[in-house]
XYZ file of C-alpha atoms in Angstrom:
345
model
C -14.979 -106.640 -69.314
C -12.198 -105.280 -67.421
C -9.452 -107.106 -70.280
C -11.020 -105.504 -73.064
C -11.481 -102.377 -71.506
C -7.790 -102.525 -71.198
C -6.748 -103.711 -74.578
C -8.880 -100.824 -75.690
C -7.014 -98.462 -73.888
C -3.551 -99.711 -75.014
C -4.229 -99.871 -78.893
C -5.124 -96.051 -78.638
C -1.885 -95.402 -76.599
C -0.271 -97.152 -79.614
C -2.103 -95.302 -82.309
C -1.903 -91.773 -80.239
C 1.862 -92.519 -80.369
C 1.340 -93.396 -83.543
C -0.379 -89.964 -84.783
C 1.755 -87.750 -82.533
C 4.875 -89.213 -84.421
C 3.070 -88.402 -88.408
C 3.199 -85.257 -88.936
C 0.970 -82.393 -89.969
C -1.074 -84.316 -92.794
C -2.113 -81.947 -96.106
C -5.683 -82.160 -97.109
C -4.166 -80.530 -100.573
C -2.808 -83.697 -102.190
C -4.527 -86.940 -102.337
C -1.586 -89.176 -101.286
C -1.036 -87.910 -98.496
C -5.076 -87.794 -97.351
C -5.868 -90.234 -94.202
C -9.023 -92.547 -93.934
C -9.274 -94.879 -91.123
C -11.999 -97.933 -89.838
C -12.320 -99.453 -86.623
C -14.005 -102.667 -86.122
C -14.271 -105.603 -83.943
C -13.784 -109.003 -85.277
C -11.283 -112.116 -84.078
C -12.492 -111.102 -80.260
C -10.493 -108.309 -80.454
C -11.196 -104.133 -81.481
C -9.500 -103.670 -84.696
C -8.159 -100.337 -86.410
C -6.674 -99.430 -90.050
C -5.338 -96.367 -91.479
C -4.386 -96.026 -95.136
C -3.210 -93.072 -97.038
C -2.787 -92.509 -100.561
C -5.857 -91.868 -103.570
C -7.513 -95.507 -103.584
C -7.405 -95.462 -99.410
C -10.952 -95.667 -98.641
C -11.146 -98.553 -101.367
C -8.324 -100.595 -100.033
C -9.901 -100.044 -96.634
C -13.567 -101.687 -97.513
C -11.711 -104.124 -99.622
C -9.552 -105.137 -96.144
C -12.702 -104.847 -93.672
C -14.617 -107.231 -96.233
C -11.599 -109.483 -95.849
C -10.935 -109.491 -91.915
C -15.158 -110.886 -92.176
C -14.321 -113.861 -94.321
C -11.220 -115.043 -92.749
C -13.313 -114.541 -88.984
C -16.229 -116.105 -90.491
C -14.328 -119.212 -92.024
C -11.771 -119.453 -88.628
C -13.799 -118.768 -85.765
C -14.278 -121.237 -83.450
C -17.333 -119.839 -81.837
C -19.490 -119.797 -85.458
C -21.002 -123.039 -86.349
C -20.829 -122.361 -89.717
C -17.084 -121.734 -89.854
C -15.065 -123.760 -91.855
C -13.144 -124.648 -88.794
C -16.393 -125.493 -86.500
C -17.262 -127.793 -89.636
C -13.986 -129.604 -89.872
C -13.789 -130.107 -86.169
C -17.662 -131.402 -85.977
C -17.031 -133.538 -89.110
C -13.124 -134.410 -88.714
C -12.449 -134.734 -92.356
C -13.680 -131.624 -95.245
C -12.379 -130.145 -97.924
C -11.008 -126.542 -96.671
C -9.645 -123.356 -98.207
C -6.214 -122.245 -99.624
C -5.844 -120.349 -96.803
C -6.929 -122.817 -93.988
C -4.078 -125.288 -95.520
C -1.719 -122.396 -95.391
C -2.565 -121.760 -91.760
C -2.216 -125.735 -91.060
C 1.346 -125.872 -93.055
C 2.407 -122.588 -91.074
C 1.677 -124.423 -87.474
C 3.428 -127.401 -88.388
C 6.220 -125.600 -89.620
C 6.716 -124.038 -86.204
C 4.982 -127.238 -84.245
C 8.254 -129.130 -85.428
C 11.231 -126.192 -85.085
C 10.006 -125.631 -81.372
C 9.616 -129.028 -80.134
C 5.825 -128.798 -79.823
C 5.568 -125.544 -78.307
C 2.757 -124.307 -80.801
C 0.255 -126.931 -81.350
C -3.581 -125.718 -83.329
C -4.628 -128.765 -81.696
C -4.825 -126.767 -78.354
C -8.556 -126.117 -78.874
C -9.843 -128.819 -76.642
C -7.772 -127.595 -73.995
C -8.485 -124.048 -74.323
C -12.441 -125.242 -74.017
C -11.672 -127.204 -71.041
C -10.295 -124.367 -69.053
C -13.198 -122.144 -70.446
C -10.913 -119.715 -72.397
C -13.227 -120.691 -75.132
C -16.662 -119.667 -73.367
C -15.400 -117.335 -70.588
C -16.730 -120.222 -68.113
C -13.163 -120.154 -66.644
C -12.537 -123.271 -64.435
C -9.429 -125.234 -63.313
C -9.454 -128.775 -64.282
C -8.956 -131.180 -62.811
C -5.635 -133.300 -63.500
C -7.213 -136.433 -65.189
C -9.283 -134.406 -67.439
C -6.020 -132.807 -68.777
C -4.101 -135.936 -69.131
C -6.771 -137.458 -71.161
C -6.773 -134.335 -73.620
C -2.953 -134.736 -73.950
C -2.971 -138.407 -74.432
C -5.970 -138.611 -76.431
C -7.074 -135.739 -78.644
C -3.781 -133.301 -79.105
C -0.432 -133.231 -81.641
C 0.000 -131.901 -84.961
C 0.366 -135.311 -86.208
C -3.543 -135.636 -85.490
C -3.659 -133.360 -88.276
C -3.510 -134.402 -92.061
C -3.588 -132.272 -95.298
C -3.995 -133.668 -98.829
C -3.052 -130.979 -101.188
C -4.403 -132.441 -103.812
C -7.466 -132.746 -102.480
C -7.595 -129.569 -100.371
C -8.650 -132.038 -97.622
C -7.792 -132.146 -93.893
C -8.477 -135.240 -91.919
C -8.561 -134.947 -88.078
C -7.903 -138.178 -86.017
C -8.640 -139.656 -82.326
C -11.231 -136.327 -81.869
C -8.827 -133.631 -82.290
C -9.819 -130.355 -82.597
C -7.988 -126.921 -84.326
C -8.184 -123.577 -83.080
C -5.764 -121.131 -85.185
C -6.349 -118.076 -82.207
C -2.747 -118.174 -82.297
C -1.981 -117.681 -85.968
C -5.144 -116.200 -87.391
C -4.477 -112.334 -86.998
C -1.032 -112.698 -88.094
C -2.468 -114.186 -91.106
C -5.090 -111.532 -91.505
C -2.770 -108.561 -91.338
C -0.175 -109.920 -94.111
C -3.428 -109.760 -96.244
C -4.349 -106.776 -95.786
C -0.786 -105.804 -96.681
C -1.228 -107.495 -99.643
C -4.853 -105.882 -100.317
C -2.710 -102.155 -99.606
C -0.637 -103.118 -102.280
C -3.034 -104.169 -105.012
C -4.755 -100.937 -104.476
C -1.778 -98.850 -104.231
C -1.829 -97.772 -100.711
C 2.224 -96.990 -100.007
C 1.132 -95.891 -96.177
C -0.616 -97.528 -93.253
C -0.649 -99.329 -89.999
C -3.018 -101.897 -89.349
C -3.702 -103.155 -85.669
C -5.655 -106.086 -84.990
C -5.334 -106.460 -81.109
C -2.105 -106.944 -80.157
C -0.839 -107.347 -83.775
C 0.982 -104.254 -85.758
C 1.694 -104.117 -89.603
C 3.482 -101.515 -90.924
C 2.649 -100.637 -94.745
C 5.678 -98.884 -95.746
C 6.260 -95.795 -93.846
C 5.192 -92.645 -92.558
C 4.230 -90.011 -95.577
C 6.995 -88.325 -94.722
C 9.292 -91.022 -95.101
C 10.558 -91.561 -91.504
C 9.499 -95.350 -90.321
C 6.648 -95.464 -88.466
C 6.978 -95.731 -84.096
C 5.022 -98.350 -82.629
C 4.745 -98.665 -79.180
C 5.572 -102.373 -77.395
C 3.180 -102.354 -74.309
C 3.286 -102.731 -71.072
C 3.134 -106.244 -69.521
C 2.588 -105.203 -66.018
C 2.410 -101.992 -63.990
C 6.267 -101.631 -63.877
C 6.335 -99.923 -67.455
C 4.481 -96.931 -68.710
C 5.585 -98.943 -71.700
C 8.169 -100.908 -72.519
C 9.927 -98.928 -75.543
C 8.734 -97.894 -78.968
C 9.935 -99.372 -82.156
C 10.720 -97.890 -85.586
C 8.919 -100.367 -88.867
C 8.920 -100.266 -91.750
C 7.162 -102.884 -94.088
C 6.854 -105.100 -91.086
C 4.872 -107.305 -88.643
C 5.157 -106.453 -84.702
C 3.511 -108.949 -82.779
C 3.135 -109.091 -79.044
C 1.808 -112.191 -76.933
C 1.705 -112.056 -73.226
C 0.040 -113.785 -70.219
C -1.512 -110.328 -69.374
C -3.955 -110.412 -72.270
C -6.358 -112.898 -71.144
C -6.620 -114.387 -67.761
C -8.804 -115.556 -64.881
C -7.995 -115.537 -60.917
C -9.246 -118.585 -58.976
C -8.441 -119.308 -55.454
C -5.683 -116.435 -55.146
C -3.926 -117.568 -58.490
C -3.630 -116.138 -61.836
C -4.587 -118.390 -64.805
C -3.643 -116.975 -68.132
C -4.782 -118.279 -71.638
C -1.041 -119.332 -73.313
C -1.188 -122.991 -72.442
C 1.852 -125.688 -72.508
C 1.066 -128.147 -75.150
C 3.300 -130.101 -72.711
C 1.264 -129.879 -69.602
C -2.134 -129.077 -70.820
C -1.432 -126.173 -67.880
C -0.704 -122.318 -68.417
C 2.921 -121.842 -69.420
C 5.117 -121.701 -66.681
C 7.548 -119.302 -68.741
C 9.910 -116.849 -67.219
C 8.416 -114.473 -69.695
C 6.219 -112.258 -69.451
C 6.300 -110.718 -72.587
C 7.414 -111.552 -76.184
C 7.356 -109.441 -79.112
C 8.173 -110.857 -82.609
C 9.350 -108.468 -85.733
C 9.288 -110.036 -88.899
C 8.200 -109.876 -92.452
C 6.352 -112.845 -92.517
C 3.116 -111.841 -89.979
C 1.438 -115.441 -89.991
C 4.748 -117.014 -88.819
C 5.423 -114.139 -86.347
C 1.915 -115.054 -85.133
C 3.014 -118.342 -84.410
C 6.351 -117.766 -82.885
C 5.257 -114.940 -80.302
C 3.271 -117.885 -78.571
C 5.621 -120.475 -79.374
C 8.617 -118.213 -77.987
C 6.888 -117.565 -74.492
C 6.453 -121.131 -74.001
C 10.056 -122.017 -74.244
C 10.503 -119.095 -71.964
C 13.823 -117.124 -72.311
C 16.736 -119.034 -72.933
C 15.336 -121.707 -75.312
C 13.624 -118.558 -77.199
C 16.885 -116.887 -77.448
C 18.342 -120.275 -78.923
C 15.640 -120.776 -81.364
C 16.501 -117.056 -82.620
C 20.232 -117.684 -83.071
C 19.188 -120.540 -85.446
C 16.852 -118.381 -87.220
C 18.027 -115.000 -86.814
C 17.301 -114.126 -90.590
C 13.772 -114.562 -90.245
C 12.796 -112.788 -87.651
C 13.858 -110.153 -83.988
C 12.604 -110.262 -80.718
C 12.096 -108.238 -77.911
C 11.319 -110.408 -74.137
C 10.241 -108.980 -71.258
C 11.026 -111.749 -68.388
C 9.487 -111.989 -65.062
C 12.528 -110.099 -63.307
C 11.117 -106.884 -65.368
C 14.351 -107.681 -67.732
C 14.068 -106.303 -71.465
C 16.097 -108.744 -74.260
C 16.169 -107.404 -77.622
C 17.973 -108.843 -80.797
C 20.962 -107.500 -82.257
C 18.762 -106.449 -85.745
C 16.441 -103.990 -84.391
C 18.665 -102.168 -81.861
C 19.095 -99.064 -84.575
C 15.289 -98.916 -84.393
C 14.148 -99.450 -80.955
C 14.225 -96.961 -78.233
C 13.342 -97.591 -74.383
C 13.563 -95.144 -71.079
C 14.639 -98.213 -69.693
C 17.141 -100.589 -69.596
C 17.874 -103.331 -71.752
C 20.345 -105.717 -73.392
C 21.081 -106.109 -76.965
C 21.225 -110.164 -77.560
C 24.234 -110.844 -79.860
C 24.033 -114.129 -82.727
């Protein structure tokens, strides 16, 4: 209770931020009228806010989406696409559950491993699934790794719109689904011809175009321990800001703190020297991906993989010496009241 209590607290620090940076809006012209939803779905609290003459449309239109995509991809519904293929191992599956699949291997393969879908019996094991926290013991890990985990225990016919799971593995797209979810609703914003919005789904941000005034919209990057009020704020525009961190979710056994990004490595909590890792991109479901993916590596294999890929996406990294990293592409955009270096390509 106490983590979602928390997360609670920090997506209204973001979206008080949020309307204290807006402006005075007019109730005189429809496009620049506000209508906003809150709902929980994907374990987390969810909130949108659209603007424009078609708002409260696009908004039922996007909470009608977040319920399919958490009814086909949640783990925890028997009835979910996902719950089916991983009883079943084979089944024909959605457009957008292949996309998903194609998106993890994508990054599976760039990072060496680091993001893996196939993390879901691991995630069980350690009771991040069921909030039965335990720590395993070492043979029971090994035989996951060995046995049941790696992307290529993962098979997609296109033609067929059929996945095939071999050797018992079993998908969990936790760390790709929301990123997913809010490049929809961008898309959804845009049929309807909503021009202004933010959309947070936990610790996901999209940015639909910007503020009615025309200035981008300021999101604030949270804090990742007690030695930030927060750790900056960041200026988007038509943009995904995505935040993973091992302060999210967690469990304390025997003096030690457990959190829920695990090393498809070591079948163990990442031992990263991040704490913190914040992804900007236009691409949401890939940002998704590479927030996790990024901690894992931990700092200096993170900042590597960016100078590769510096096109497609920024970064800002909080490490475990309180040290803020941001990328050379956002540093007209991002403001902090402390310090921090500006990573160069």
């Amino acid at each position: 209770m106490k983590r979602k209590i928390y997360m609670v607290f920090v997506f209204f620090a973001v979206m008080l931020l949020l309307a204290a940076c807006s402006g005075t809006i007019s109730d005189s012209a429809s496009d620049q009228e506000e209508s906003s939803i809150e709902l929980n779905a994907m374990d987390t609290y969810m909130a949108l806010r659209a603007y424009g003459e078609n708002r409260n449309e696009a908004l039922d239109a996007a909470k009608t989406e977040i319920e399919r995509l958490d009814d086909m991809w949640s783990v925890g519904k028997e009835d979910s696409e996902v719950s089916i293929l991983n009883e079943n191992q084979e089944g024909e599956v959605s457009d957008e559950t292949i996309e998903l699949i194609e998106c993890a291997q994508k990054i599976s393969e760039e990072t060496g491993g680091a993001f893996d879908i196939t993390i879901y019996p691991l995630m069980d094991l350690w009771g991040f699934t069921t909030k039965e926290y335990q720590v395993p013991e070492e043979s029971s890990i090994q035989e996951i790794l060995m046995n049941k985990m790696g992307m290529d225990k993962v098979t997609v016919d296109k033609s067929t719109h059929t996945v095939t799971l071999s050797d018992g593995a079993q998908i969990d797209f936790g760390g790709v689904a929301k990123g997913y979810t809010s490049q929809s609703i961008a898309k959804i914003f845009e049929d309807y011809g909503v021009e202004h919005g933010i959309i947070s789904l936990g610790g996901n941000i999209q940015a639909i175009g910007t503020r009615i005034d025309g200035s981008r919209w300021r999101v604030g990057i949270e804090a990742p321990n007690d030695h930030f009020d927060m750790v900056g704020t960041y200026e988007a525009e038509d943009e995904a800001i995505i935040t993973s961190g091992a302060y999210e979710r967690y469990f304390e056994e025997g003096g030690k703190t457990y959190h829920h990004i695990l090393d498809p490595e070591t079948g163990k909590p990442a031992e990263s020297d991040l704490i913190s890792v914040t992804i900007v991109s236009n691409n949401g479901t890939e940002a998704d991906c590479l927030s996790t993916a990024l901690f894992v590596l931990g700092k200096e294999k993170a900042i590597a993989y960016w100078k590769e890929h510096s096109t497609e996406f920024d970064f800002i990294l909080v490490d475990e010496e309180n040290h803020i990293y941001i990328s050379e592409g956002i540093e007209n955009h991002f403001e902090s009241s402390y310090d921090y270096e500006e990573v160069k390509k």
